[in-house]
Amino acid sequence: MSSTFAGVLFIGSLIIVLGLTHRPLGDYMYRVYTSAKHNVVERFIYRLLGVQPDSEQRWSVYARSVLAFSLISVLFLYGLQRLQDKLFLSLGMAPVTDHTAWNTAISFVTNTNWQSYSGESTMGHLVQMSGLAVQNFVSAAVGMAIAIALVRGFARSKTEGLGNFWVDLVRGSIRILLPIAFVGAIVLVAGGLIQNFAGAHELTTLTGSPQAITGGPVASQEVIKELGNNGGGFYNTNSAHPFENATTWTNWFQIFLIFLIPFALPRTFGRMVGQVKQGYAILAVMVTLAVVSVVLLNVFELAGNATVPQAVGAAMEGKDVRFGVSNSATFAAATTLTSTGAVNSFHDSFTPLGGMMTMFNMMLGEVAPGGAGAGLYGMLVLAVITVFIAGLMVGRTPEYLGKKIGAREMKLASMYFLVTPTLVLLGTALAMGSPVQRASMLNSGPHGLSEVLYAFTSASNNNGSAFGGITVNTTWWDVATGLAMVFGRFLPIIFVLALAGSLVKQAPVPASAGTLPTHRPQFVGMVVGVTIIVVALTFLPALALGPLAEGIH
Amino acid sequence: MSTPVLEAPGRTPATEKKIGGGLLDPKQLVRSLPDAFKKLNPATLWHNPVMLIVEAGALFTTVLAIVDPSFFAWATVIWLWLTVVFANLAEAVAEGRGKAQAATLRAAKRDTNARRLKGWKPGADASQWDTVGAPELRQGDFVVVEAGEIIPGDGDVVEGIASVDESAITGESAPVIRESGGDRSAVTGGTKVLSDQIVVQITQKPGESFIDRMIALVEGANRQKTPNEIALNILLAALTIIFLITTATMQPLAIFSKANNPGIPDSLALTGDGVTGIVLVSLLVCLIPTTIGALLSAIGIAGMDRLVQRNVLAMSGRAVEAAGDVSTLLLDKTGTITLGNRQASEFVPVQGVTAEQLATTAQLASLADETPEGRSIVVYAKQAYGLREREPGELAHAEWVNFTAQTRMSGVNLDGRQVRKGAATAVMRWVRENGGHPTDDVGATVDAISGSGGTPLVVGEIADGTARVLGVIHLKDVVKQGMRERFDEMRRMGIRTVMITGDNPLTARAIADEAGVDDFLAEATPEDKLALIKKEQEGGRLVAMTGDGTNDAPALAQADVGVAMNTGTSAAKEAGNMVDLDSNPTKLIEIVEIGKQLLITRGALTTFSIANDIAKYFAIIPAMFAAVYPGLDALNIMRLASPQSAILSAVIFNALVIIALIPLALRGVRYRPSSASKLLSRNLYVYGLGGIIVPFVGIKIIDLLIQFLPGMS
């Protein structure tokens, strides 16, 4: 089997299976978020938290709840890391340093899972399981809750209530993430991943030197790492480690988990707004961008257009022989198209243009299909901006799903859109402008620049993957990327909720022949075009001095 | 009903669909230049953040060029300044057209003296007055105006009737009748009484006359940004911020890249200190949406102006924008949909009578009937049967019987023969009283005509002692030509048309079906109208309507677009947000189209502006960085001659495109009523795809021309 054919088979089977799960999972999530009933466990949790599950929250209350929950999570996670040596199951690990603990706490709460530490040699089992793994669930559930709140903004009219954050959070975790994770973990164990509480085993390697191999509850961590688009690995080498990603089959299954929820959410959206067609349109935008990206990344990597790959016959540097070029490229696309950031190969070693694609995927705002929830709300904001320009061109005040896009909506959508490019470019400029931070770079020239650009792109977009090549566990990098993650997560969330709050008050405008249809290929093409062009225009100078300078000869 | 009989819209839907706005005279550009330079004042430019940034950049590069002069630097500086000047020019030209109209209006606003009545009560003799200047008049004052005098202020006629020359404001030279009471009582200050004497009660506050407001409107003096303009400005501001960040953060990256390639000599674009200031500003100016930023306010002003050219005054830009969003049009039947009067459309003879016989008799009976219905019978007889129109005087011994409310019929007694036409019951009773027996088919025909919404008039005669019915004249409302096509067009645009009429539901339905409106409101009272508007608005629809009477005022105020007829009452004009000086209710349709065109022009130029950036990047990025990374020269797909000429070409293109698009901004983009989908496709191809391709061609051509200038290689 040629590697191209293997790649096509790999990608094709993924598309088919995701196509099959889109509808039932989307419908299931629709029922989860619209059902009036609370189950026993949920009622217990609400009583514990003192929450009135049937009370509606306006956008500001919803946003405050999100921020309060996230703040408490950060403090808890920070404390857990700093005190891990005083607690049990620490495997004798020292307390995590202050800046690393801050960075890690932020990183897991913001669904980024940027890791400036090496997992198996820094965090004990307690931190991994009760700290990081819990955040892997709830940070994804937060993202989904925000998306659902925005969808309610479109679906409801003349009211203020966007739902109840605590209910959305709990249901997302218990009814959606937990059951899928449970089944997924079993599949992964069956596929060869480990699941135990073992500490480090001392082994003697072939070269005779000793090596410590740490065991742990890997499969259960792994499944939510992918399913919740988290990406924080149990091991430093993440999904390239054989205990985290054993075979081509588990590799396939992990990509499937990465895409599972983000690709099903448009269906939930379509059901909630009562127009399934609108959901398909959003899905079509996501699929178009994703397919183009996956194909391009595969082409760039298989062509191996760089000096070393040309010499050895394939771009295998930084890729695991278990997976090969295509499966690594597809995984890299999947992890950056979503906010996952798990890696099974080293993006730093990709061909310059292949590496650029992973960056470009994130620069799109991770909307194709994006992180759990975050992808949908990001895409809907892009649709709003597209509708504004397109709507003017049909001679009406622009409207999307019957809601008018006026000055306030545009202000919020624009501010949403400004956040991440500002963080990425500002962070990169600061790092490149400071001689001290430039010293953290292990590479010089355009490749070094790409590494810095990648780091801030990943942190600001809450991806969490790293190009590598920079010593990031310094105080400056921990603080800078930490700030990028906080602002990159919560500012957009506030703007999205405010947007939802503004939309939900409006009375819907009935559609007519004069209304811009937003379910046709025409509109899908326009959203794709606006997304690519605006992102390209924003980042082209930076990309030109990084990957393009390196990749075009 | 005071709405005058109006001609059907002169344009047929198939031919002239384009809404034009007059051509741009090149002289206008030159005339507006001084204004354009005045607008360079940052305090004035403050309202346009995009151009303010360009001006700041131009100022900064001027300093740089003075410190380190070169041909390239000065050429760029000049073109950056020109960019701002061109933007100001667009606005100045748009305003200039309004100024010309305002000047004409000011001429009408001569200071006149008024004869203010002292202690006058309605009915009293208007003989006691003192002469005061028009500005001294207060609301509630009574003034007397005679033939040859100028009416000193806006008001209502409270006594008398006069013909008034309103050409000063409407441009229409035919005089109009203004009389006390009713819906034709409003007079406008500055218009001239041609005959008779009227007493006018002043309704305006000093300095707030209709003409004052018109002047302010056409001059755009207190022009406020409309909601949609504000939203678009926010998007443009966001894009500007993004590109500011993009260019500003590029600098450390550029310094790093330069430092990493030691041995490469400094160029005009890139030195050890990064990208030079002039090039950085050039890139910024090329990227931020200057095209739409420059033309945005001109588009708004021109939109209002297009309405003014059609003799419609919008009291706010908001109303014009709302017109584009309208989804329900309420149209008065009379004058808008139908010609206004019932007209003969068919002669139905009874058995044994030929149509010609009936036509001759009907014509004879109607000769002395000066009502529009009577005239229409004569006209129809001539058109359909070739009967020569006879003057009543031609017939000797004719004894004319005029219509009275009691007899409800009219006719003539001629040489022993009596001829009558009139209401069916009246004529049939007259025939029976004279011993005749109307046949059954008369009743059937009468019922059929009534059933179809028409009005039957029965024609009878007594000849040789025998009374009989000859047949029935079918009178009906004649729908104006081309209305069905207009309404079909509206439907394609997603606009629902509702006909408002005082007729009974049966008649209303018949006319509604014939005209092709979507719905009708029969036996409509002002309250019904208001309720209908509220109901439509409840459902999220925007409603437009026309009205003239005082009882239309609440509905006009409630409607999103309320067009008051200039012939109407002051109350109606006060309540609406537009006034049609021609008092042509059909114009509502054009108003909607102008509103749409305004929004489309904004969207199209925004798309064009953003799409332009792609080509500019392909020009400037290789110009900046190909020296350090030769591979980037592959991006120079236009094969521009040198970095300097590439950057300068992009800047020049960016400035020239503003001038090139001024006519489009003033005229508005071509608008054809069609579905949203088709409109979008067309505009995407023209302004989206065109916006990507045009600058590639334009920049290349400029580069071919300027590459031979000194300092370009």
JSON list of C-alpha atoms in Angstrom, two decimals, chain A residues 158 385 388-399 404-408 410-412 414-415 417-418 421-422 425-430 432-433 438 441 443-446 448-449 453 507-510 512-517 520 522-523 526 533-534 536-546 548-550 552-553, chain B residues 227-228 230-232 234-235 238-239 241-243 245-246 248-250 252-254 256-257 260 283 287 321 324-327 491-495 538-542 595-597 599-604 606-607 610 613-614 617 621 625 628-632 634-635 671 674-681 683-684 687 692:
[
{"chain": "A", "resi": 158, "resn": "LYS", "atom": "CA", "xyz": [-37.93, 38.77, 23.33]},
{"chain": "A", "resi": 385, "resn": "ILE", "atom": "CA", "xyz": [-19.52, 39.12, 10.31]},
{"chain": "A", "resi": 388, "resn": "PHE", "atom": "CA", "xyz": [-23.12, 41.78, 7.83]},
{"chain": "A", "resi": 389, "resn": "ILE", "atom": "CA", "xyz": [-21.13, 42.35, 4.66]},
{"chain": "A", "resi": 390, "resn": "ALA", "atom": "CA", "xyz": [-23.28, 40.04, 2.53]},
{"chain": "A", "resi": 391, "resn": "GLY", "atom": "CA", "xyz": [-26.50, 41.37, 3.97]},
{"chain": "A", "resi": 392, "resn": "LEU", "atom": "CA", "xyz": [-25.63, 44.90, 2.95]},
{"chain": "A", "resi": 393, "resn": "MET", "atom": "CA", "xyz": [-25.08, 43.66, -0.58]},
{"chain": "A", "resi": 394, "resn": "VAL", "atom": "CA", "xyz": [-28.69, 42.51, -0.82]},
{"chain": "A", "resi": 395, "resn": "GLY", "atom": "CA", "xyz": [-29.99, 45.88, 0.30]},
{"chain": "A", "resi": 396, "resn": "ARG", "atom": "CA", "xyz": [-31.25, 45.17, 3.77]},
{"chain": "A", "resi": 397, "resn": "THR", "atom": "CA", "xyz": [-30.10, 45.65, 7.31]},
{"chain": "A", "resi": 398, "resn": "PRO", "atom": "CA", "xyz": [-28.18, 42.41, 7.74]},
{"chain": "A", "resi": 399, "resn": "GLU", "atom": "CA", "xyz": [-29.89, 39.65, 9.67]},
{"chain": "A", "resi": 404, "resn": "LYS", "atom": "CA", "xyz": [-30.71, 41.86, 13.06]},
{"chain": "A", "resi": 405, "resn": "ILE", "atom": "CA", "xyz": [-27.01, 42.54, 13.09]},
{"chain": "A", "resi": 406, "resn": "GLY", "atom": "CA", "xyz": [-26.87, 46.14, 14.19]},
{"chain": "A", "resi": 407, "resn": "ALA", "atom": "CA", "xyz": [-24.22, 48.33, 15.76]},
{"chain": "A", "resi": 408, "resn": "ARG", "atom": "CA", "xyz": [-24.12, 46.53, 19.09]},
{"chain": "A", "resi": 410, "resn": "MET", "atom": "CA", "xyz": [-21.14, 44.28, 15.20]},
{"chain": "A", "resi": 411, "resn": "LYS", "atom": "CA", "xyz": [-19.24, 45.85, 18.07]},
{"chain": "A", "resi": 412, "resn": "LEU", "atom": "CA", "xyz": [-19.25, 42.60, 20.03]},
{"chain": "A", "resi": 414, "resn": "SER", "atom": "CA", "xyz": [-15.59, 42.75, 16.04]},
{"chain": "A", "resi": 415, "resn": "MET", "atom": "CA", "xyz": [-14.16, 42.75, 19.54]},
{"chain": "A", "resi": 417, "resn": "PHE", "atom": "CA", "xyz": [-12.54, 38.86, 16.36]},
{"chain": "A", "resi": 418, "resn": "LEU", "atom": "CA", "xyz": [-9.82, 41.30, 17.50]},
{"chain": "A", "resi": 421, "resn": "PRO", "atom": "CA", "xyz": [-4.87, 38.19, 16.50]},
{"chain": "A", "resi": 422, "resn": "THR", "atom": "CA", "xyz": [-3.91, 40.96, 18.91]},
{"chain": "A", "resi": 425, "resn": "LEU", "atom": "CA", "xyz": [0.95, 39.31, 17.22]},
{"chain": "A", "resi": 426, "resn": "LEU", "atom": "CA", "xyz": [1.61, 41.33, 20.36]},
{"chain": "A", "resi": 427, "resn": "GLY", "atom": "CA", "xyz": [3.07, 38.32, 22.17]},
{"chain": "A", "resi": 428, "resn": "THR", "atom": "CA", "xyz": [5.24, 37.39, 19.22]},
{"chain": "A", "resi": 429, "resn": "ALA", "atom": "CA", "xyz": [6.45, 40.97, 18.79]},
{"chain": "A", "resi": 430, "resn": "LEU", "atom": "CA", "xyz": [7.29, 41.29, 22.48]},
{"chain": "A", "resi": 432, "resn": "MET", "atom": "CA", "xyz": [11.06, 38.84, 19.28]},
{"chain": "A", "resi": 433, "resn": "GLY", "atom": "CA", "xyz": [11.74, 42.39, 20.39]},
{"chain": "A", "resi": 438, "resn": "ARG", "atom": "CA", "xyz": [15.24, 35.72, 21.89]},
{"chain": "A", "resi": 441, "resn": "MET", "atom": "CA", "xyz": [15.10, 30.31, 21.09]},
{"chain": "A", "resi": 443, "resn": "ASN", "atom": "CA", "xyz": [16.87, 28.03, 16.45]},
{"chain": "A", "resi": 444, "resn": "SER", "atom": "CA", "xyz": [17.74, 31.20, 14.66]},
{"chain": "A", "resi": 445, "resn": "GLY", "atom": "CA", "xyz": [16.43, 32.60, 11.40]},
{"chain": "A", "resi": 446, "resn": "PRO", "atom": "CA", "xyz": [12.91, 32.17, 10.09]},
{"chain": "A", "resi": 448, "resn": "GLY", "atom": "CA", "xyz": [13.19, 30.42, 15.20]},
{"chain": "A", "resi": 449, "resn": "LEU", "atom": "CA", "xyz": [10.61, 33.07, 14.40]},
{"chain": "A", "resi": 453, "resn": "LEU", "atom": "CA", "xyz": [4.84, 32.69, 16.47]},
{"chain": "A", "resi": 507, "resn": "ALA", "atom": "CA", "xyz": [-38.01, 39.95, 18.04]},
{"chain": "A", "resi": 508, "resn": "PRO", "atom": "CA", "xyz": [-37.28, 37.77, 15.01]},
{"chain": "A", "resi": 509, "resn": "VAL", "atom": "CA", "xyz": [-37.64, 39.23, 11.53]},
{"chain": "A", "resi": 510, "resn": "PRO", "atom": "CA", "xyz": [-39.61, 36.82, 9.34]},
{"chain": "A", "resi": 512, "resn": "SER", "atom": "CA", "xyz": [-38.81, 36.62, 2.89]},
{"chain": "A", "resi": 513, "resn": "ALA", "atom": "CA", "xyz": [-37.49, 36.51, -0.65]},
{"chain": "A", "resi": 514, "resn": "GLY", "atom": "CA", "xyz": [-35.54, 39.63, 0.21]},
{"chain": "A", "resi": 515, "resn": "THR", "atom": "CA", "xyz": [-33.75, 37.94, 3.07]},
{"chain": "A", "resi": 516, "resn": "LEU", "atom": "CA", "xyz": [-30.26, 36.63, 2.48]},
{"chain": "A", "resi": 517, "resn": "PRO", "atom": "CA", "xyz": [-30.54, 32.84, 2.54]},
{"chain": "A", "resi": 520, "resn": "ARG", "atom": "CA", "xyz": [-27.13, 27.78, 0.52]},
{"chain": "A", "resi": 522, "resn": "GLN", "atom": "CA", "xyz": [-23.38, 30.57, -1.85]},
{"chain": "A", "resi": 523, "resn": "PHE", "atom": "CA", "xyz": [-23.31, 31.60, 1.79]},
{"chain": "A", "resi": 526, "resn": "MET", "atom": "CA", "xyz": [-18.73, 33.29, 1.40]},
{"chain": "A", "resi": 533, "resn": "ILE", "atom": "CA", "xyz": [-9.01, 36.15, 3.48]},
{"chain": "A", "resi": 534, "resn": "VAL", "atom": "CA", "xyz": [-9.31, 38.06, 6.74]},
{"chain": "A", "resi": 536, "resn": "ALA", "atom": "CA", "xyz": [-4.51, 35.62, 5.73]},
{"chain": "A", "resi": 537, "resn": "LEU", "atom": "CA", "xyz": [-4.45, 39.42, 5.59]},
{"chain": "A", "resi": 538, "resn": "THR", "atom": "CA", "xyz": [-3.88, 39.63, 9.33]},
{"chain": "A", "resi": 539, "resn": "PHE", "atom": "CA", "xyz": [-1.04, 37.16, 9.59]},
{"chain": "A", "resi": 540, "resn": "LEU", "atom": "CA", "xyz": [0.64, 37.32, 6.21]},
{"chain": "A", "resi": 541, "resn": "PRO", "atom": "CA", "xyz": [3.57, 39.59, 7.23]},
{"chain": "A", "resi": 542, "resn": "ALA", "atom": "CA", "xyz": [4.41, 37.37, 10.20]},
{"chain": "A", "resi": 543, "resn": "LEU", "atom": "CA", "xyz": [4.03, 34.19, 8.17]},
{"chain": "A", "resi": 544, "resn": "ALA", "atom": "CA", "xyz": [6.15, 35.71, 5.40]},
{"chain": "A", "resi": 545, "resn": "LEU", "atom": "CA", "xyz": [9.07, 36.20, 7.75]},
{"chain": "A", "resi": 546, "resn": "GLY", "atom": "CA", "xyz": [8.65, 32.76, 9.31]},
{"chain": "A", "resi": 548, "resn": "LEU", "atom": "CA", "xyz": [7.11, 31.32, 4.04]},
{"chain": "A", "resi": 549, "resn": "ALA", "atom": "CA", "xyz": [10.65, 32.70, 4.13]},
{"chain": "A", "resi": 550, "resn": "GLU", "atom": "CA", "xyz": [11.84, 29.23, 5.05]},
{"chain": "A", "resi": 552, "resn": "ILE", "atom": "CA", "xyz": [9.67, 29.21, -0.59]},
{"chain": "A", "resi": 553, "resn": "HIS", "atom": "CA", "xyz": [12.82, 28.93, -2.62]},
{"chain": "B", "resi": 227, "resn": "PRO", "atom": "CA", "xyz": [-27.65, 52.89, 12.58]},
{"chain": "B", "resi": 228, "resn": "ASN", "atom": "CA", "xyz": [-26.29, 50.83, 9.74]},
{"chain": "B", "resi": 230, "resn": "ILE", "atom": "CA", "xyz": [-22.52, 53.16, 12.66]},
{"chain": "B", "resi": 231, "resn": "ALA", "atom": "CA", "xyz": [-22.38, 49.36, 12.50]},
{"chain": "B", "resi": 232, "resn": "LEU", "atom": "CA", "xyz": [-20.30, 49.50, 9.34]},
{"chain": "B", "resi": 234, "resn": "ILE", "atom": "CA", "xyz": [-17.42, 49.67, 13.77]},
{"chain": "B", "resi": 235, "resn": "LEU", "atom": "CA", "xyz": [-16.40, 46.93, 11.35]},
{"chain": "B", "resi": 238, "resn": "ALA", "atom": "CA", "xyz": [-11.99, 46.85, 13.82]},
{"chain": "B", "resi": 239, "resn": "LEU", "atom": "CA", "xyz": [-10.26, 46.15, 10.50]},
{"chain": "B", "resi": 241, "resn": "ILE", "atom": "CA", "xyz": [-7.09, 48.17, 14.42]},
{"chain": "B", "resi": 242, "resn": "ILE", "atom": "CA", "xyz": [-6.18, 44.71, 13.14]},
{"chain": "B", "resi": 243, "resn": "PHE", "atom": "CA", "xyz": [-4.00, 46.15, 10.40]},
{"chain": "B", "resi": 245, "resn": "ILE", "atom": "CA", "xyz": [-1.45, 45.73, 14.99]},
{"chain": "B", "resi": 246, "resn": "THR", "atom": "CA", "xyz": [-0.31, 43.70, 12.00]},
{"chain": "B", "resi": 248, "resn": "ALA", "atom": "CA", "xyz": [3.22, 47.55, 14.19]},
{"chain": "B", "resi": 249, "resn": "THR", "atom": "CA", "xyz": [4.08, 44.05, 15.39]},
{"chain": "B", "resi": 250, "resn": "MET", "atom": "CA", "xyz": [5.87, 43.31, 12.13]},
{"chain": "B", "resi": 252, "resn": "PRO", "atom": "CA", "xyz": [10.48, 43.47, 15.74]},
{"chain": "B", "resi": 253, "resn": "LEU", "atom": "CA", "xyz": [10.11, 40.52, 13.39]},
{"chain": "B", "resi": 254, "resn": "ALA", "atom": "CA", "xyz": [11.64, 42.54, 10.58]},
{"chain": "B", "resi": 256, "resn": "PHE", "atom": "CA", "xyz": [15.19, 40.09, 13.78]},
{"chain": "B", "resi": 257, "resn": "SER", "atom": "CA", "xyz": [15.07, 38.88, 10.19]},
{"chain": "B", "resi": 260, "resn": "ASN", "atom": "CA", "xyz": [19.79, 37.22, 11.02]},
{"chain": "B", "resi": 283, "resn": "LEU", "atom": "CA", "xyz": [1.67, 49.28, 3.98]},
{"chain": "B", "resi": 287, "resn": "LEU", "atom": "CA", "xyz": [-4.26, 47.63, 4.13]},
{"chain": "B", "resi": 321, "resn": "GLU", "atom": "CA", "xyz": [-32.22, 53.13, 5.53]},
{"chain": "B", "resi": 324, "resn": "GLY", "atom": "CA", "xyz": [-34.51, 49.39, 2.29]},
{"chain": "B", "resi": 325, "resn": "ASP", "atom": "CA", "xyz": [-35.71, 47.09, 5.05]},
{"chain": "B", "resi": 326, "resn": "VAL", "atom": "CA", "xyz": [-39.40, 47.54, 4.47]},
{"chain": "B", "resi": 327, "resn": "SER", "atom": "CA", "xyz": [-41.24, 44.26, 4.13]},
{"chain": "B", "resi": 491, "resn": "ARG", "atom": "CA", "xyz": [-42.78, 40.08, -4.31]},
{"chain": "B", "resi": 492, "resn": "ARG", "atom": "CA", "xyz": [-39.46, 38.94, -5.73]},
{"chain": "B", "resi": 493, "resn": "MET", "atom": "CA", "xyz": [-37.79, 41.46, -3.44]},
{"chain": "B", "resi": 494, "resn": "GLY", "atom": "CA", "xyz": [-39.67, 39.91, -0.54]},
{"chain": "B", "resi": 495, "resn": "ILE", "atom": "CA", "xyz": [-42.02, 42.83, -0.03]},
{"chain": "B", "resi": 538, "resn": "GLU", "atom": "CA", "xyz": [-45.44, 42.86, 15.98]},
{"chain": "B", "resi": 539, "resn": "GLY", "atom": "CA", "xyz": [-44.37, 40.18, 13.54]},
{"chain": "B", "resi": 540, "resn": "GLY", "atom": "CA", "xyz": [-41.04, 41.94, 13.06]},
{"chain": "B", "resi": 541, "resn": "ARG", "atom": "CA", "xyz": [-41.89, 43.54, 9.74]},
{"chain": "B", "resi": 542, "resn": "LEU", "atom": "CA", "xyz": [-41.10, 47.10, 8.77]},
{"chain": "B", "resi": 595, "resn": "GLY", "atom": "CA", "xyz": [-33.05, 52.66, 0.38]},
{"chain": "B", "resi": 596, "resn": "LYS", "atom": "CA", "xyz": [-31.90, 49.25, -0.82]},
{"chain": "B", "resi": 597, "resn": "GLN", "atom": "CA", "xyz": [-29.48, 50.75, -3.27]},
{"chain": "B", "resi": 599, "resn": "LEU", "atom": "CA", "xyz": [-27.19, 49.70, 1.59]},
{"chain": "B", "resi": 600, "resn": "ILE", "atom": "CA", "xyz": [-25.98, 47.70, -1.41]},
{"chain": "B", "resi": 601, "resn": "THR", "atom": "CA", "xyz": [-23.54, 50.45, -2.38]},
{"chain": "B", "resi": 602, "resn": "ARG", "atom": "CA", "xyz": [-22.05, 50.38, 1.10]},
{"chain": "B", "resi": 603, "resn": "GLY", "atom": "CA", "xyz": [-21.73, 46.61, 1.14]},
{"chain": "B", "resi": 604, "resn": "ALA", "atom": "CA", "xyz": [-20.31, 46.42, -2.37]},
{"chain": "B", "resi": 606, "resn": "THR", "atom": "CA", "xyz": [-16.71, 47.42, 1.60]},
{"chain": "B", "resi": 607, "resn": "THR", "atom": "CA", "xyz": [-16.23, 44.09, -0.13]},
{"chain": "B", "resi": 610, "resn": "ILE", "atom": "CA", "xyz": [-11.20, 44.40, 1.60]},
{"chain": "B", "resi": 613, "resn": "ASP", "atom": "CA", "xyz": [-5.78, 44.11, 0.07]},
{"chain": "B", "resi": 614, "resn": "ILE", "atom": "CA", "xyz": [-4.75, 40.80, -1.44]},
{"chain": "B", "resi": 617, "resn": "TYR", "atom": "CA", "xyz": [0.20, 42.38, -0.11]},
{"chain": "B", "resi": 621, "resn": "ILE", "atom": "CA", "xyz": [5.62, 42.02, 1.05]},
{"chain": "B", "resi": 625, "resn": "PHE", "atom": "CA", "xyz": [11.55, 41.34, 2.42]},
{"chain": "B", "resi": 628, "resn": "VAL", "atom": "CA", "xyz": [16.64, 39.23, 3.03]},
{"chain": "B", "resi": 629, "resn": "TYR", "atom": "CA", "xyz": [14.69, 36.19, 1.89]},
{"chain": "B", "resi": 630, "resn": "PRO", "atom": "CA", "xyz": [15.04, 35.96, -1.90]},
{"chain": "B", "resi": 631, "resn": "GLY", "atom": "CA", "xyz": [12.48, 33.14, -1.94]},
{"chain": "B", "resi": 632, "resn": "LEU", "atom": "CA", "xyz": [9.78, 35.69, -1.14]},
{"chain": "B", "resi": 634, "resn": "ALA", "atom": "CA", "xyz": [8.08, 34.34, -5.74]},
{"chain": "B", "resi": 635, "resn": "LEU", "atom": "CA", "xyz": [5.19, 36.35, -4.23]},
{"chain": "B", "resi": 671, "resn": "TYR", "atom": "CA", "xyz": [-29.90, 47.82, -8.58]},
{"chain": "B", "resi": 674, "resn": "SER", "atom": "CA", "xyz": [-34.59, 40.54, -7.70]},
{"chain": "B", "resi": 675, "resn": "SER", "atom": "CA", "xyz": [-34.21, 37.92, -5.02]},
{"chain": "B", "resi": 676, "resn": "ALA", "atom": "CA", "xyz": [-31.57, 38.32, -2.35]},
{"chain": "B", "resi": 677, "resn": "SER", "atom": "CA", "xyz": [-29.68, 35.30, -3.63]},
{"chain": "B", "resi": 678, "resn": "LYS", "atom": "CA", "xyz": [-29.35, 36.63, -7.16]},
{"chain": "B", "resi": 679, "resn": "LEU", "atom": "CA", "xyz": [-28.41, 40.10, -5.96]},
{"chain": "B", "resi": 680, "resn": "LEU", "atom": "CA", "xyz": [-25.68, 38.68, -3.76]},
{"chain": "B", "resi": 681, "resn": "SER", "atom": "CA", "xyz": [-24.25, 36.50, -6.52]},
{"chain": "B", "resi": 683, "resn": "ASN", "atom": "CA", "xyz": [-22.50, 41.79, -6.40]},
{"chain": "B", "resi": 684, "resn": "LEU", "atom": "CA", "xyz": [-20.06, 39.16, -5.22]},
{"chain": "B", "resi": 687, "resn": "TYR", "atom": "CA", "xyz": [-17.23, 43.72, -6.32]},
{"chain": "B", "resi": 692, "resn": "ILE", "atom": "CA", "xyz": [-9.45, 40.91, -6.12]}
]
